[in-house]
Short mmCIF file of C-alpha atoms in Angstrom, two decimals:
data_model
loop_
_atom_site.label_atom_id
_atom_site.label_comp_id
_atom_site.label_asym_id
_atom_site.label_seq_id
_atom_site.Cartn_x
_atom_site.Cartn_y
_atom_site.Cartn_z
CA MET N 201 11.50 155.90 132.14
CA SER N 202 14.02 158.66 130.25
CA VAL N 203 14.08 162.04 129.63
CA VAL N 204 15.59 163.49 126.03
CA GLU N 205 15.88 166.70 125.27
CA LYS N 206 16.63 168.80 122.00
CA ASN N 207 20.45 167.80 120.82
CA LYS N 208 21.84 169.38 117.46
CA GLU N 209 24.01 167.32 116.99
CA ASP N 210 24.86 164.16 115.15
CA ASP N 211 22.95 160.91 115.61
CA ASN N 212 25.56 159.48 117.77
CA LYS N 213 25.37 162.14 120.34
CA ILE N 214 21.52 161.75 120.43
CA ARG N 215 21.90 158.33 121.46
CA GLU N 216 24.38 158.81 124.04
CA CYS N 217 21.48 161.19 125.38
CA TRP N 218 19.39 158.83 125.39
CA ILE N 219 21.17 156.31 126.78
CA GLN N 220 22.77 158.67 129.55
CA ASN N 221 19.41 159.40 130.00
CA VAL N 222 18.04 155.83 130.56
CA CYS N 223 20.66 154.56 132.16
CA GLY N 224 20.24 157.66 135.02
CA HIS N 225 16.59 156.76 135.56
CA ASP N 226 15.60 154.25 137.85
CA LYS N 227 12.77 152.16 135.88
CA HIS N 228 9.96 152.55 138.97
CA ALA N 229 11.19 155.97 139.95
CA LYS N 230 8.09 158.56 140.06
CA LEU N 231 7.66 161.69 138.31
CA LYS N 232 7.62 164.77 139.32
CA PRO N 233 4.82 166.97 140.28
CA LYS N 234 6.34 169.83 138.27
CA GLU N 235 8.00 168.72 135.47
CA ILE N 236 6.55 169.76 132.33
CA TYR N 237 6.50 167.57 128.85
CA ASP N 238 6.09 168.47 125.29
CA PHE N 239 5.48 164.96 123.78
CA ILE N 240 4.88 161.77 126.39
CA ILE N 241 5.50 158.63 124.30
CA VAL N 242 4.20 154.87 125.71
CA GLY N 243 6.64 152.80 124.62
CA ALA N 244 10.46 152.60 123.97
CA GLY N 245 9.58 149.90 120.94
CA THR N 246 10.35 150.06 117.16
CA ALA N 247 7.89 152.88 116.81
CA GLY N 248 8.48 154.90 120.09
CA CYS N 249 12.48 154.82 119.50
CA VAL N 250 12.12 156.39 116.26
CA LEU N 251 9.08 158.52 117.10
CA ALA N 252 11.51 159.83 119.56
CA ARG N 253 14.29 160.27 117.36
CA GLU N 254 12.24 162.33 114.47
CA LEU N 255 10.47 164.88 117.26
CA ILE N 256 14.39 165.80 118.77
CA HIS N 257 15.43 166.19 114.82
CA CYS N 258 12.21 168.19 114.06
CA ILE N 259 11.25 170.17 116.51
CA PRO N 260 13.85 172.74 118.20
CA ASP N 261 13.85 173.00 121.82
CA ILE N 262 11.37 169.70 123.11
CA ASN N 263 11.50 167.50 126.13
CA ILE N 264 9.57 164.18 125.65
CA LEU N 265 9.41 161.85 128.72
CA VAL N 266 9.29 158.23 127.09
CA LEU N 267 7.97 155.68 129.28
CA GLU N 268 9.22 152.01 128.33
CA ALA N 269 8.00 149.26 130.70
CA GLY N 270 10.51 147.50 129.87
CA GLY N 271 14.14 147.42 131.08
CA PRO N 272 17.49 147.80 129.08
CA ASP N 273 18.49 143.97 126.91
CA ALA N 274 21.19 144.27 128.93
CA ASP N 275 19.30 142.78 131.91
CA ASN N 276 19.14 138.88 130.68
CA ASN N 277 22.86 138.91 129.87
CA GLY N 278 22.86 139.35 125.93
CA LEU N 279 21.09 136.50 125.03
CA ILE N 280 19.13 138.84 123.19
CA ASN N 281 22.22 139.87 120.91
CA LEU N 282 22.62 136.08 120.81
CA PRO N 283 21.00 134.31 117.89
CA CYS N 284 21.21 131.20 118.46
CA ALA N 285 19.77 131.66 122.26
CA ILE N 286 16.40 133.21 120.65
CA PHE N 287 14.00 130.39 122.33
CA LYS N 288 15.23 130.74 125.58
CA ASN N 289 14.07 134.48 124.72
CA PHE N 290 10.78 133.14 124.56
CA THR N 291 10.92 132.62 127.92
CA LEU N 292 12.10 135.62 129.14
CA ASN N 293 9.16 136.61 131.67
CA ASP N 294 11.40 140.11 131.68
CA HIS N 295 11.47 141.18 128.50
CA ASP N 296 8.32 139.26 126.63
CA TRP N 297 4.89 140.14 128.17
CA GLY N 298 3.82 136.36 128.21
CA TYR N 299 1.16 136.78 125.27
CA VAL N 300 -0.72 133.16 124.00
CA THR N 301 -3.03 132.74 120.58
CA GLN N 302 -6.40 131.53 121.00
CA GLU N 303 -6.96 127.71 120.80
CA GLN N 304 -8.02 127.17 117.17
CA ARG N 305 -10.38 124.35 115.64
CA MET N 306 -8.47 123.39 112.53
CA PRO N 307 -8.47 120.24 110.00
CA SER N 308 -6.98 116.92 110.58
CA SER N 309 -3.93 116.36 108.07
CA VAL N 310 -4.36 113.03 108.63
CA ASP N 311 -8.61 112.79 108.34
CA PRO N 312 -9.35 115.82 106.90
CA THR N 313 -13.32 116.11 107.49
CA LYS N 314 -12.03 116.16 110.95
CA GLU N 315 -11.70 118.78 113.51
CA ILE N 316 -8.74 119.10 115.80
CA LEU N 317 -8.42 121.39 118.49
CA LYS N 318 -4.65 123.31 118.59
CA ASN N 319 -3.19 124.53 121.21
CA GLY N 320 -2.23 128.09 122.29
CA SER N 321 0.72 128.79 120.91
CA PRO N 322 3.03 132.00 122.44
CA PHE N 323 3.47 135.15 120.91
CA ILE N 324 6.39 137.13 121.76
CA ARG N 325 5.92 140.65 122.07
CA GLY N 326 8.73 142.42 123.45
CA LYS N 327 8.62 144.17 126.92
CA VAL N 328 12.68 145.46 126.44
CA TRP N 329 14.04 148.73 125.02
CA GLY N 330 13.21 148.13 121.38
CA GLY N 331 10.24 146.00 121.86
CA SER N 332 9.95 143.19 119.62
CA SER N 333 11.96 144.16 117.36
CA SER N 334 14.76 143.24 120.11
CA LEU N 335 13.51 139.36 120.19
CA ASN N 336 14.05 138.67 116.43
CA ALA N 337 17.29 137.19 116.45
CA MET N 338 18.94 139.86 114.98
CA ILE N 339 17.31 138.89 111.98
CA TYR N 340 16.78 141.22 109.27
CA MET N 341 13.89 140.57 106.73
CA ARG N 342 10.97 141.96 104.19
CA GLY N 343 7.70 140.62 103.11
CA GLN N 344 7.18 140.45 99.56
CA ALA N 345 6.26 142.99 96.78
CA LYS N 346 3.27 141.26 96.42
CA GLU N 347 2.03 141.84 100.33
CA TYR N 348 2.43 145.74 99.88
CA ASN N 349 0.44 146.01 96.73
CA ASP N 350 -1.94 144.20 98.32
CA TRP N 351 -2.39 146.42 100.87
CA ALA N 352 -2.06 149.51 98.27
CA ALA N 353 -5.39 148.02 96.10
CA GLN N 354 -7.71 148.38 99.48
CA GLY N 355 -8.09 151.65 98.69
CA PRO N 356 -6.33 154.89 97.48
CA GLU N 357 -5.86 155.97 100.72
CA TYR N 358 -3.62 153.24 101.13
CA LYS N 359 -1.68 154.03 97.90
CA ILE N 360 2.07 154.80 100.00
CA TRP N 361 1.88 151.10 101.43
CA ASP N 362 2.53 149.76 97.63
CA TRP N 363 6.22 148.41 97.37
CA ASP N 364 7.78 151.12 95.76
CA HIS N 365 7.32 153.31 98.48
CA CYS N 366 8.28 150.82 101.45
CA LEU N 367 11.21 149.82 99.26
CA GLU N 368 12.45 153.89 99.40
CA ALA N 369 11.91 153.68 103.55
CA PHE N 370 13.70 150.79 103.89
CA LYS N 371 16.51 151.64 102.48
CA ALA N 372 16.88 155.14 103.68
CA VAL N 373 17.27 153.44 107.26
CA GLU N 374 19.55 150.46 106.09
CA LYS N 375 23.07 150.78 106.52
CA ASN N 376 24.60 147.51 104.73
CA SER N 377 28.15 146.59 105.63
CA ARG N 378 28.28 144.21 102.03
CA ASN N 379 32.01 144.77 100.54
CA ASN N 380 31.70 145.87 96.59
CA PRO N 381 27.65 145.11 96.33
CA ASP N 382 26.80 144.90 92.98
CA GLU N 383 24.14 147.19 90.94
CA THR N 384 21.44 144.68 91.66
CA PHE N 385 21.97 144.46 95.34
CA LYS N 386 22.29 148.27 95.29
CA LYS N 387 18.33 149.15 94.02
CA PHE N 388 17.12 147.07 97.05
CA HIS N 389 19.33 147.95 99.83
CA GLY N 390 20.99 151.07 101.69
CA PHE N 391 23.99 152.18 102.95
CA ASN N 392 23.89 155.56 104.86
CA GLY N 393 20.66 154.56 107.54
CA LEU N 394 20.94 153.72 110.93
CA LEU N 395 20.33 150.51 111.16
CA HIS N 396 23.47 148.33 110.55
CA VAL N 397 22.57 145.42 108.59
CA GLN N 398 25.24 142.44 107.80
CA ASP N 399 25.63 138.85 105.64
CA SER N 400 24.95 136.45 108.53
CA GLN N 401 28.81 135.26 109.38
CA ASN N 402 29.34 131.26 109.32
CA GLY N 403 32.17 128.93 111.24
#
């Protein structure tokens, strides 16, 4: 549980304010009866954290309460920050809600005229600061342009979900660290956002 107050300084100070407030509160602490909040955000996942930041930037002198069922990713000794530990993270009950997909009947690969029962599979949903995006093996990827354009084709109200609109949003939040990017790379990546992205490091 954390309270984030308006901070008119740069994003680094906002981030410090966030961390200090979160770390300074017991995650099971009870609310004080007379505390008043302008906004209450349930879930400090990908959307919740971004929403809190945007509200802080856009509305002066507000109090925001962010509620999160999980704790910081540091609780698992840094495994979340190790790409090679991705499968271990799948079994971290403290950081995952433990959802499993339903059993499904599907054609047999041996005999398509017969069906087999496929057992449910783990469906990873983060119960941790950053939400499900904290359990992604630190991999950053986007969908194909066709997927976004297919969404936009569903009707005029979905136009903003086409590839051109989404690409601009992706670029706005990305801070890519590639050295000497060529012009083609620059068309598809951003360099001034808050989301740090870098090429994989081998060896």
